[in-house]
């Protein structure tokens, strides 16, 4: 079975388009992975800050309660 030149050219064009799309998707995937890693890191930092703030607030509430009792 012989493939005619116009068919070969069409096939080559389609393959080139698929390669281009594949590269674009790989680049986009890399950007998304980096963004995800940054967001995970930021989330961990915010969780630590939140826990620290909670501890400080609980300590202040305990102090206020003890001051209230001793008054």
mmCIF file of N, CA and C in Angstrom:
data_model
loop_
_atom_site.group_PDB
_atom_site.id
_atom_site.type_symbol
_atom_site.label_atom_id
_atom_site.label_comp_id
_atom_site.label_asym_id
_atom_site.label_seq_id
_atom_site.Cartn_x
_atom_site.Cartn_y
_atom_site.Cartn_z
ATOM 1 N N UNK A 1 0.841 -1.181 0.000
ATOM 2 C CA UNK A 1 0.000 0.000 0.000
ATOM 3 C C UNK A 1 0.879 1.235 0.000
ATOM 4 N N UNK A 2 0.743 2.057 -0.971
ATOM 5 C CA UNK A 2 1.508 3.284 -1.082
ATOM 6 C C UNK A 2 0.667 4.464 -0.611
ATOM 7 N N UNK A 3 1.325 5.353 0.126
ATOM 8 C CA UNK A 3 0.645 6.564 0.567
ATOM 9 C C UNK A 3 1.061 7.687 -0.368
ATOM 10 N N UNK A 4 0.101 8.395 -0.889
ATOM 11 C CA UNK A 4 0.400 9.470 -1.822
ATOM 12 C C UNK A 4 0.987 10.657 -1.078
ATOM 13 N N UNK A 5 1.723 11.498 -1.806
ATOM 14 C CA UNK A 5 2.406 12.640 -1.200
ATOM 15 C C UNK A 5 1.466 13.586 -0.456
ATOM 16 N N UNK A 6 0.310 13.933 -0.991
ATOM 17 C CA UNK A 6 -0.575 14.823 -0.222
ATOM 18 C C UNK A 6 -0.989 14.196 1.116
ATOM 19 N N UNK A 7 -1.192 12.876 1.117
ATOM 20 C CA UNK A 7 -1.551 12.194 2.355
ATOM 21 C C UNK A 7 -0.391 12.218 3.341
ATOM 22 N N UNK A 8 0.821 12.043 2.838
ATOM 23 C CA UNK A 8 2.003 12.095 3.700
ATOM 24 C C UNK A 8 2.171 13.485 4.297
ATOM 25 N N UNK A 9 1.966 14.501 3.476
ATOM 26 C CA UNK A 9 2.098 15.879 3.958
ATOM 27 C C UNK A 9 1.048 16.176 5.025
ATOM 28 N N UNK A 10 -0.162 15.713 4.788
ATOM 29 C CA UNK A 10 -1.236 15.915 5.759
ATOM 30 C C UNK A 10 -0.908 15.205 7.072
ATOM 31 N N UNK A 11 -0.401 13.999 6.965
ATOM 32 C CA UNK A 11 -0.021 13.230 8.151
ATOM 33 C C UNK A 11 1.110 13.931 8.900
ATOM 34 N N UNK A 12 2.098 14.432 8.166
ATOM 35 C CA UNK A 12 3.214 15.148 8.786
ATOM 36 C C UNK A 12 2.710 16.396 9.509
ATOM 37 N N UNK A 13 1.798 17.120 8.883
ATOM 38 C CA UNK A 13 1.236 18.326 9.495
ATOM 39 C C UNK A 13 0.505 17.985 10.785
ATOM 40 N N UNK A 14 -0.261 16.915 10.754
ATOM 41 C CA UNK A 14 -0.995 16.490 11.951
ATOM 42 C C UNK A 14 -0.038 16.065 13.068
ATOM 43 N N UNK A 15 1.003 15.338 12.704
ATOM 44 C CA UNK A 15 1.993 14.898 13.696
ATOM 45 C C UNK A 15 2.709 16.100 14.295
ATOM 46 N N UNK A 16 3.085 17.054 13.453
ATOM 47 C CA UNK A 16 3.740 18.268 13.950
ATOM 48 C C UNK A 16 2.830 19.028 14.915
ATOM 49 N N UNK A 17 1.544 19.100 14.577
ATOM 50 C CA UNK A 17 0.589 19.783 15.451
ATOM 51 C C UNK A 17 0.474 19.057 16.787
ATOM 52 N N UNK A 18 0.438 17.741 16.756
ATOM 53 C CA UNK A 18 0.358 16.959 17.997
ATOM 54 C C UNK A 18 1.613 17.125 18.848
ATOM 55 N N UNK A 19 2.760 17.169 18.211
ATOM 56 C CA UNK A 19 4.016 17.388 18.945
ATOM 57 C C UNK A 19 3.992 18.759 19.612
ATOM 58 N N UNK A 20 3.532 19.758 18.883
ATOM 59 C CA UNK A 20 3.448 21.118 19.423
ATOM 60 C C UNK A 20 2.502 21.165 20.628
ATOM 61 N N UNK A 21 1.340 20.551 20.491
ATOM 62 C CA UNK A 21 0.370 20.516 21.593
ATOM 63 C C UNK A 21 0.949 19.767 22.785
ATOM 64 N N UNK A 22 1.639 18.679 22.513
ATOM 65 C CA UNK A 22 2.247 17.892 23.587
ATOM 66 C C UNK A 22 3.270 18.717 24.363
ATOM 67 N N UNK A 23 4.081 19.482 23.652
ATOM 68 C CA UNK A 23 5.070 20.341 24.315
ATOM 69 C C UNK A 23 4.386 21.429 25.134
ATOM 70 N N UNK A 24 3.329 22.016 24.582
ATOM 71 C CA UNK A 24 2.584 23.045 25.318
ATOM 72 C C UNK A 24 1.996 22.471 26.604
ATOM 73 N N UNK A 25 1.421 21.289 26.512
ATOM 74 C CA UNK A 25 0.825 20.657 27.687
ATOM 75 C C UNK A 25 1.883 20.300 28.725
ATOM 76 N N UNK A 26 3.040 19.852 28.267
ATOM 77 C CA UNK A 26 4.126 19.534 29.199
ATOM 78 C C UNK A 26 4.591 20.793 29.926
ATOM 79 N N UNK A 27 4.715 21.894 29.193
ATOM 80 C CA UNK A 27 5.111 23.167 29.810
ATOM 81 C C UNK A 27 4.062 23.632 30.820
ATOM 82 N N UNK A 28 2.804 23.557 30.420
ATOM 83 C CA UNK A 28 1.720 23.970 31.313
ATOM 84 C C UNK A 28 1.684 23.083 32.559
ATOM 85 N N UNK A 29 1.898 21.804 32.372
ATOM 86 C CA UNK A 29 1.919 20.865 33.490
ATOM 87 C C UNK A 29 3.039 21.209 34.466
ATOM 88 N N UNK A 30 4.190 21.569 33.942
ATOM 89 C CA UNK A 30 5.318 21.944 34.797
ATOM 90 C C UNK A 30 4.995 23.193 35.612
ATOM 91 N N UNK A 31 4.393 24.176 34.960
ATOM 92 C CA UNK A 31 4.005 25.410 35.658
ATOM 93 C C UNK A 31 2.998 25.093 36.759
ATOM 94 N N UNK A 32 2.034 24.237 36.457
ATOM 95 C CA UNK A 32 1.026 23.871 37.452
ATOM 96 C C UNK A 32 1.643 23.112 38.624
ATOM 97 N N UNK A 33 2.599 22.237 38.345
ATOM 98 C CA UNK A 33 3.271 21.502 39.428
ATOM 99 C C UNK A 33 4.053 22.456 40.337
ATOM 100 N N UNK A 34 4.724 23.425 39.735
ATOM 101 C CA UNK A 34 5.463 24.412 40.532
ATOM 102 C C UNK A 34 4.505 25.253 41.367
ATOM 103 N N UNK A 35 3.397 25.642 40.765
ATOM 104 C CA UNK A 35 2.392 26.421 41.482
ATOM 105 C C UNK A 35 1.818 25.614 42.641
ATOM 106 N N UNK A 36 1.558 24.353 42.398
ATOM 107 C CA UNK A 36 1.034 23.482 43.456
ATOM 108 C C UNK A 36 2.027 23.369 44.605
ATOM 109 N N UNK A 37 3.295 23.195 44.283
ATOM 110 C CA UNK A 37 4.324 23.089 45.320
ATOM 111 C C UNK A 37 4.392 24.372 46.143
ATOM 112 N N UNK A 38 4.316 25.515 45.476
ATOM 113 C CA UNK A 38 4.331 26.798 46.188
ATOM 114 C C UNK A 38 3.116 26.947 47.092
ATOM 115 N N UNK A 39 1.960 26.547 46.595
ATOM 116 C CA UNK A 39 0.739 26.657 47.392
ATOM 117 C C UNK A 39 0.768 25.714 48.597
ATOM 118 N N UNK A 40 1.316 24.529 48.416
ATOM 119 C CA UNK A 40 1.434 23.584 49.531
ATOM 120 C C UNK A 40 2.354 24.155 50.600
ATOM 121 N N UNK A 41 3.451 24.745 50.171
ATOM 122 C CA UNK A 41 4.388 25.359 51.111
ATOM 123 C C UNK A 41 3.741 26.529 51.839
ATOM 124 N N UNK A 42 3.032 27.363 51.095
ATOM 125 C CA UNK A 42 2.356 28.518 51.696
ATOM 126 C C UNK A 42 1.299 28.057 52.697
ATOM 127 N N UNK A 43 0.582 27.008 52.358
ATOM 128 C CA UNK A 43 -0.450 26.468 53.257
ATOM 129 C C UNK A 43 0.178 25.991 54.560
ATOM 130 N N UNK A 44 1.297 25.292 54.468
ATOM 131 C CA UNK A 44 1.973 24.808 55.671
ATOM 132 C C UNK A 44 2.410 25.975 56.551
ATOM 133 N N UNK A 45 2.947 27.015 55.925
ATOM 134 C CA UNK A 45 3.370 28.204 56.675
ATOM 135 C C UNK A 45 2.181 28.859 57.374
ATOM 136 N N UNK A 46 1.072 28.985 56.666
ATOM 137 C CA UNK A 46 -0.119 29.598 57.250
ATOM 138 C C UNK A 46 -0.688 28.747 58.385
ATOM 139 N N UNK A 47 -0.617 27.434 58.241
ATOM 140 C CA UNK A 47 -1.094 26.559 59.311
ATOM 141 C C UNK A 47 -0.236 26.718 60.567
ATOM 142 N N UNK A 48 1.069 26.856 60.378
ATOM 143 C CA UNK A 48 1.961 27.067 61.521
ATOM 144 C C UNK A 48 1.649 28.398 62.210
ATOM 145 N N UNK A 49 1.465 29.448 61.418
ATOM 146 C CA UNK A 49 1.139 30.760 61.985
ATOM 147 C C UNK A 49 -0.199 30.713 62.720
ATOM 148 N N UNK A 50 -1.150 30.017 62.155
ATOM 149 C CA UNK A 50 -2.468 29.890 62.770
ATOM 150 C C UNK A 50 -2.366 29.159 64.112
ATOM 151 N N UNK A 51 -1.596 28.099 64.153
ATOM 152 C CA UNK A 51 -1.420 27.347 65.398
ATOM 153 C C UNK A 51 -0.744 28.215 66.456
ATOM 154 N N UNK A 52 0.247 28.988 66.052
ATOM 155 C CA UNK A 52 0.946 29.876 66.982
ATOM 156 C C UNK A 52 -0.005 30.950 67.517
ATOM 157 N N UNK A 53 -0.793 31.536 66.634
ATOM 158 C CA UNK A 53 -1.759 32.555 67.055
ATOM 159 C C UNK A 53 -2.786 31.949 68.010
ATOM 160 N N UNK A 54 -3.243 30.739 67.712
ATOM 161 C CA UNK A 54 -4.207 30.072 68.582
ATOM 162 C C UNK A 54 -3.622 29.867 69.980
ATOM 163 N N UNK A 55 -2.368 29.447 70.040
ATOM 164 C CA UNK A 55 -1.700 29.235 71.326
ATOM 165 C C UNK A 55 -1.613 30.539 72.109
ATOM 166 N N UNK A 56 -1.236 31.610 71.433
ATOM 167 C CA UNK A 56 -1.135 32.918 72.100
ATOM 168 C C UNK A 56 -2.498 33.371 72.625
ATOM 169 N N UNK A 57 -3.523 33.199 71.820
ATOM 170 C CA UNK A 57 -4.866 33.618 72.230
ATOM 171 C C UNK A 57 -5.347 32.782 73.413
ATOM 172 N N UNK A 58 -5.112 31.480 73.360
ATOM 173 C CA UNK A 58 -5.514 30.621 74.477
ATOM 174 C C UNK A 58 -4.782 31.011 75.757
ATOM 175 N N UNK A 59 -3.508 31.363 75.629
ATOM 176 C CA UNK A 59 -2.728 31.803 76.793
ATOM 177 C C UNK A 59 -3.300 33.100 77.356
ATOM 178 N N UNK A 60 -3.630 34.047 76.472
ATOM 179 C CA UNK A 60 -4.201 35.318 76.935
ATOM 180 C C UNK A 60 -5.550 35.099 77.617
ATOM 181 N N UNK A 61 -6.375 34.230 77.070
ATOM 182 C CA UNK A 61 -7.677 33.941 77.677
ATOM 183 C C UNK A 61 -7.486 33.329 79.062
ATOM 184 N N UNK A 62 -6.537 32.413 79.173
ATOM 185 C CA UNK A 62 -6.267 31.790 80.474
ATOM 186 C C UNK A 62 -5.805 32.837 81.483
ATOM 187 N N UNK A 63 -4.953 33.752 81.058
ATOM 188 C CA UNK A 63 -4.489 34.820 81.960
ATOM 189 C C UNK A 63 -5.643 35.719 82.390
ATOM 190 N N UNK A 64 -6.486 36.085 81.441
ATOM 191 C CA UNK A 64 -7.634 36.936 81.768
ATOM 192 C C UNK A 64 -8.573 36.238 82.752
ATOM 193 N N UNK A 65 -8.796 34.956 82.550
ATOM 194 C CA UNK A 65 -9.659 34.207 83.461
ATOM 195 C C UNK A 65 -9.053 34.147 84.858
ATOM 196 N N UNK A 66 -7.730 33.943 84.917
ATOM 197 C CA UNK A 66 -7.088 33.873 86.236
ATOM 198 C C UNK A 66 -7.114 35.238 86.920
ATOM 199 N N UNK A 67 -7.008 36.316 86.148
ATOM 200 C CA UNK A 67 -7.095 37.665 86.718
ATOM 201 C C UNK A 67 -8.515 37.930 87.218
ATOM 202 N N UNK A 68 -9.486 37.432 86.491
ATOM 203 C CA UNK A 68 -10.886 37.615 86.847
ATOM 204 C C UNK A 68 -11.213 36.884 88.149
ATOM 205 N N UNK A 69 -10.669 35.687 88.283
ATOM 206 C CA UNK A 69 -10.913 34.874 89.474
ATOM 207 C C UNK A 69 -10.256 35.508 90.694
ATOM 208 N N UNK A 70 -9.056 36.030 90.525
ATOM 209 C CA UNK A 70 -8.326 36.602 91.660
ATOM 210 C C UNK A 70 -8.822 37.997 92.038
ATOM 211 N N UNK A 71 -9.667 38.595 91.237
ATOM 212 C CA UNK A 71 -10.180 39.941 91.563
ATOM 213 C C UNK A 71 -11.315 39.885 92.543
#
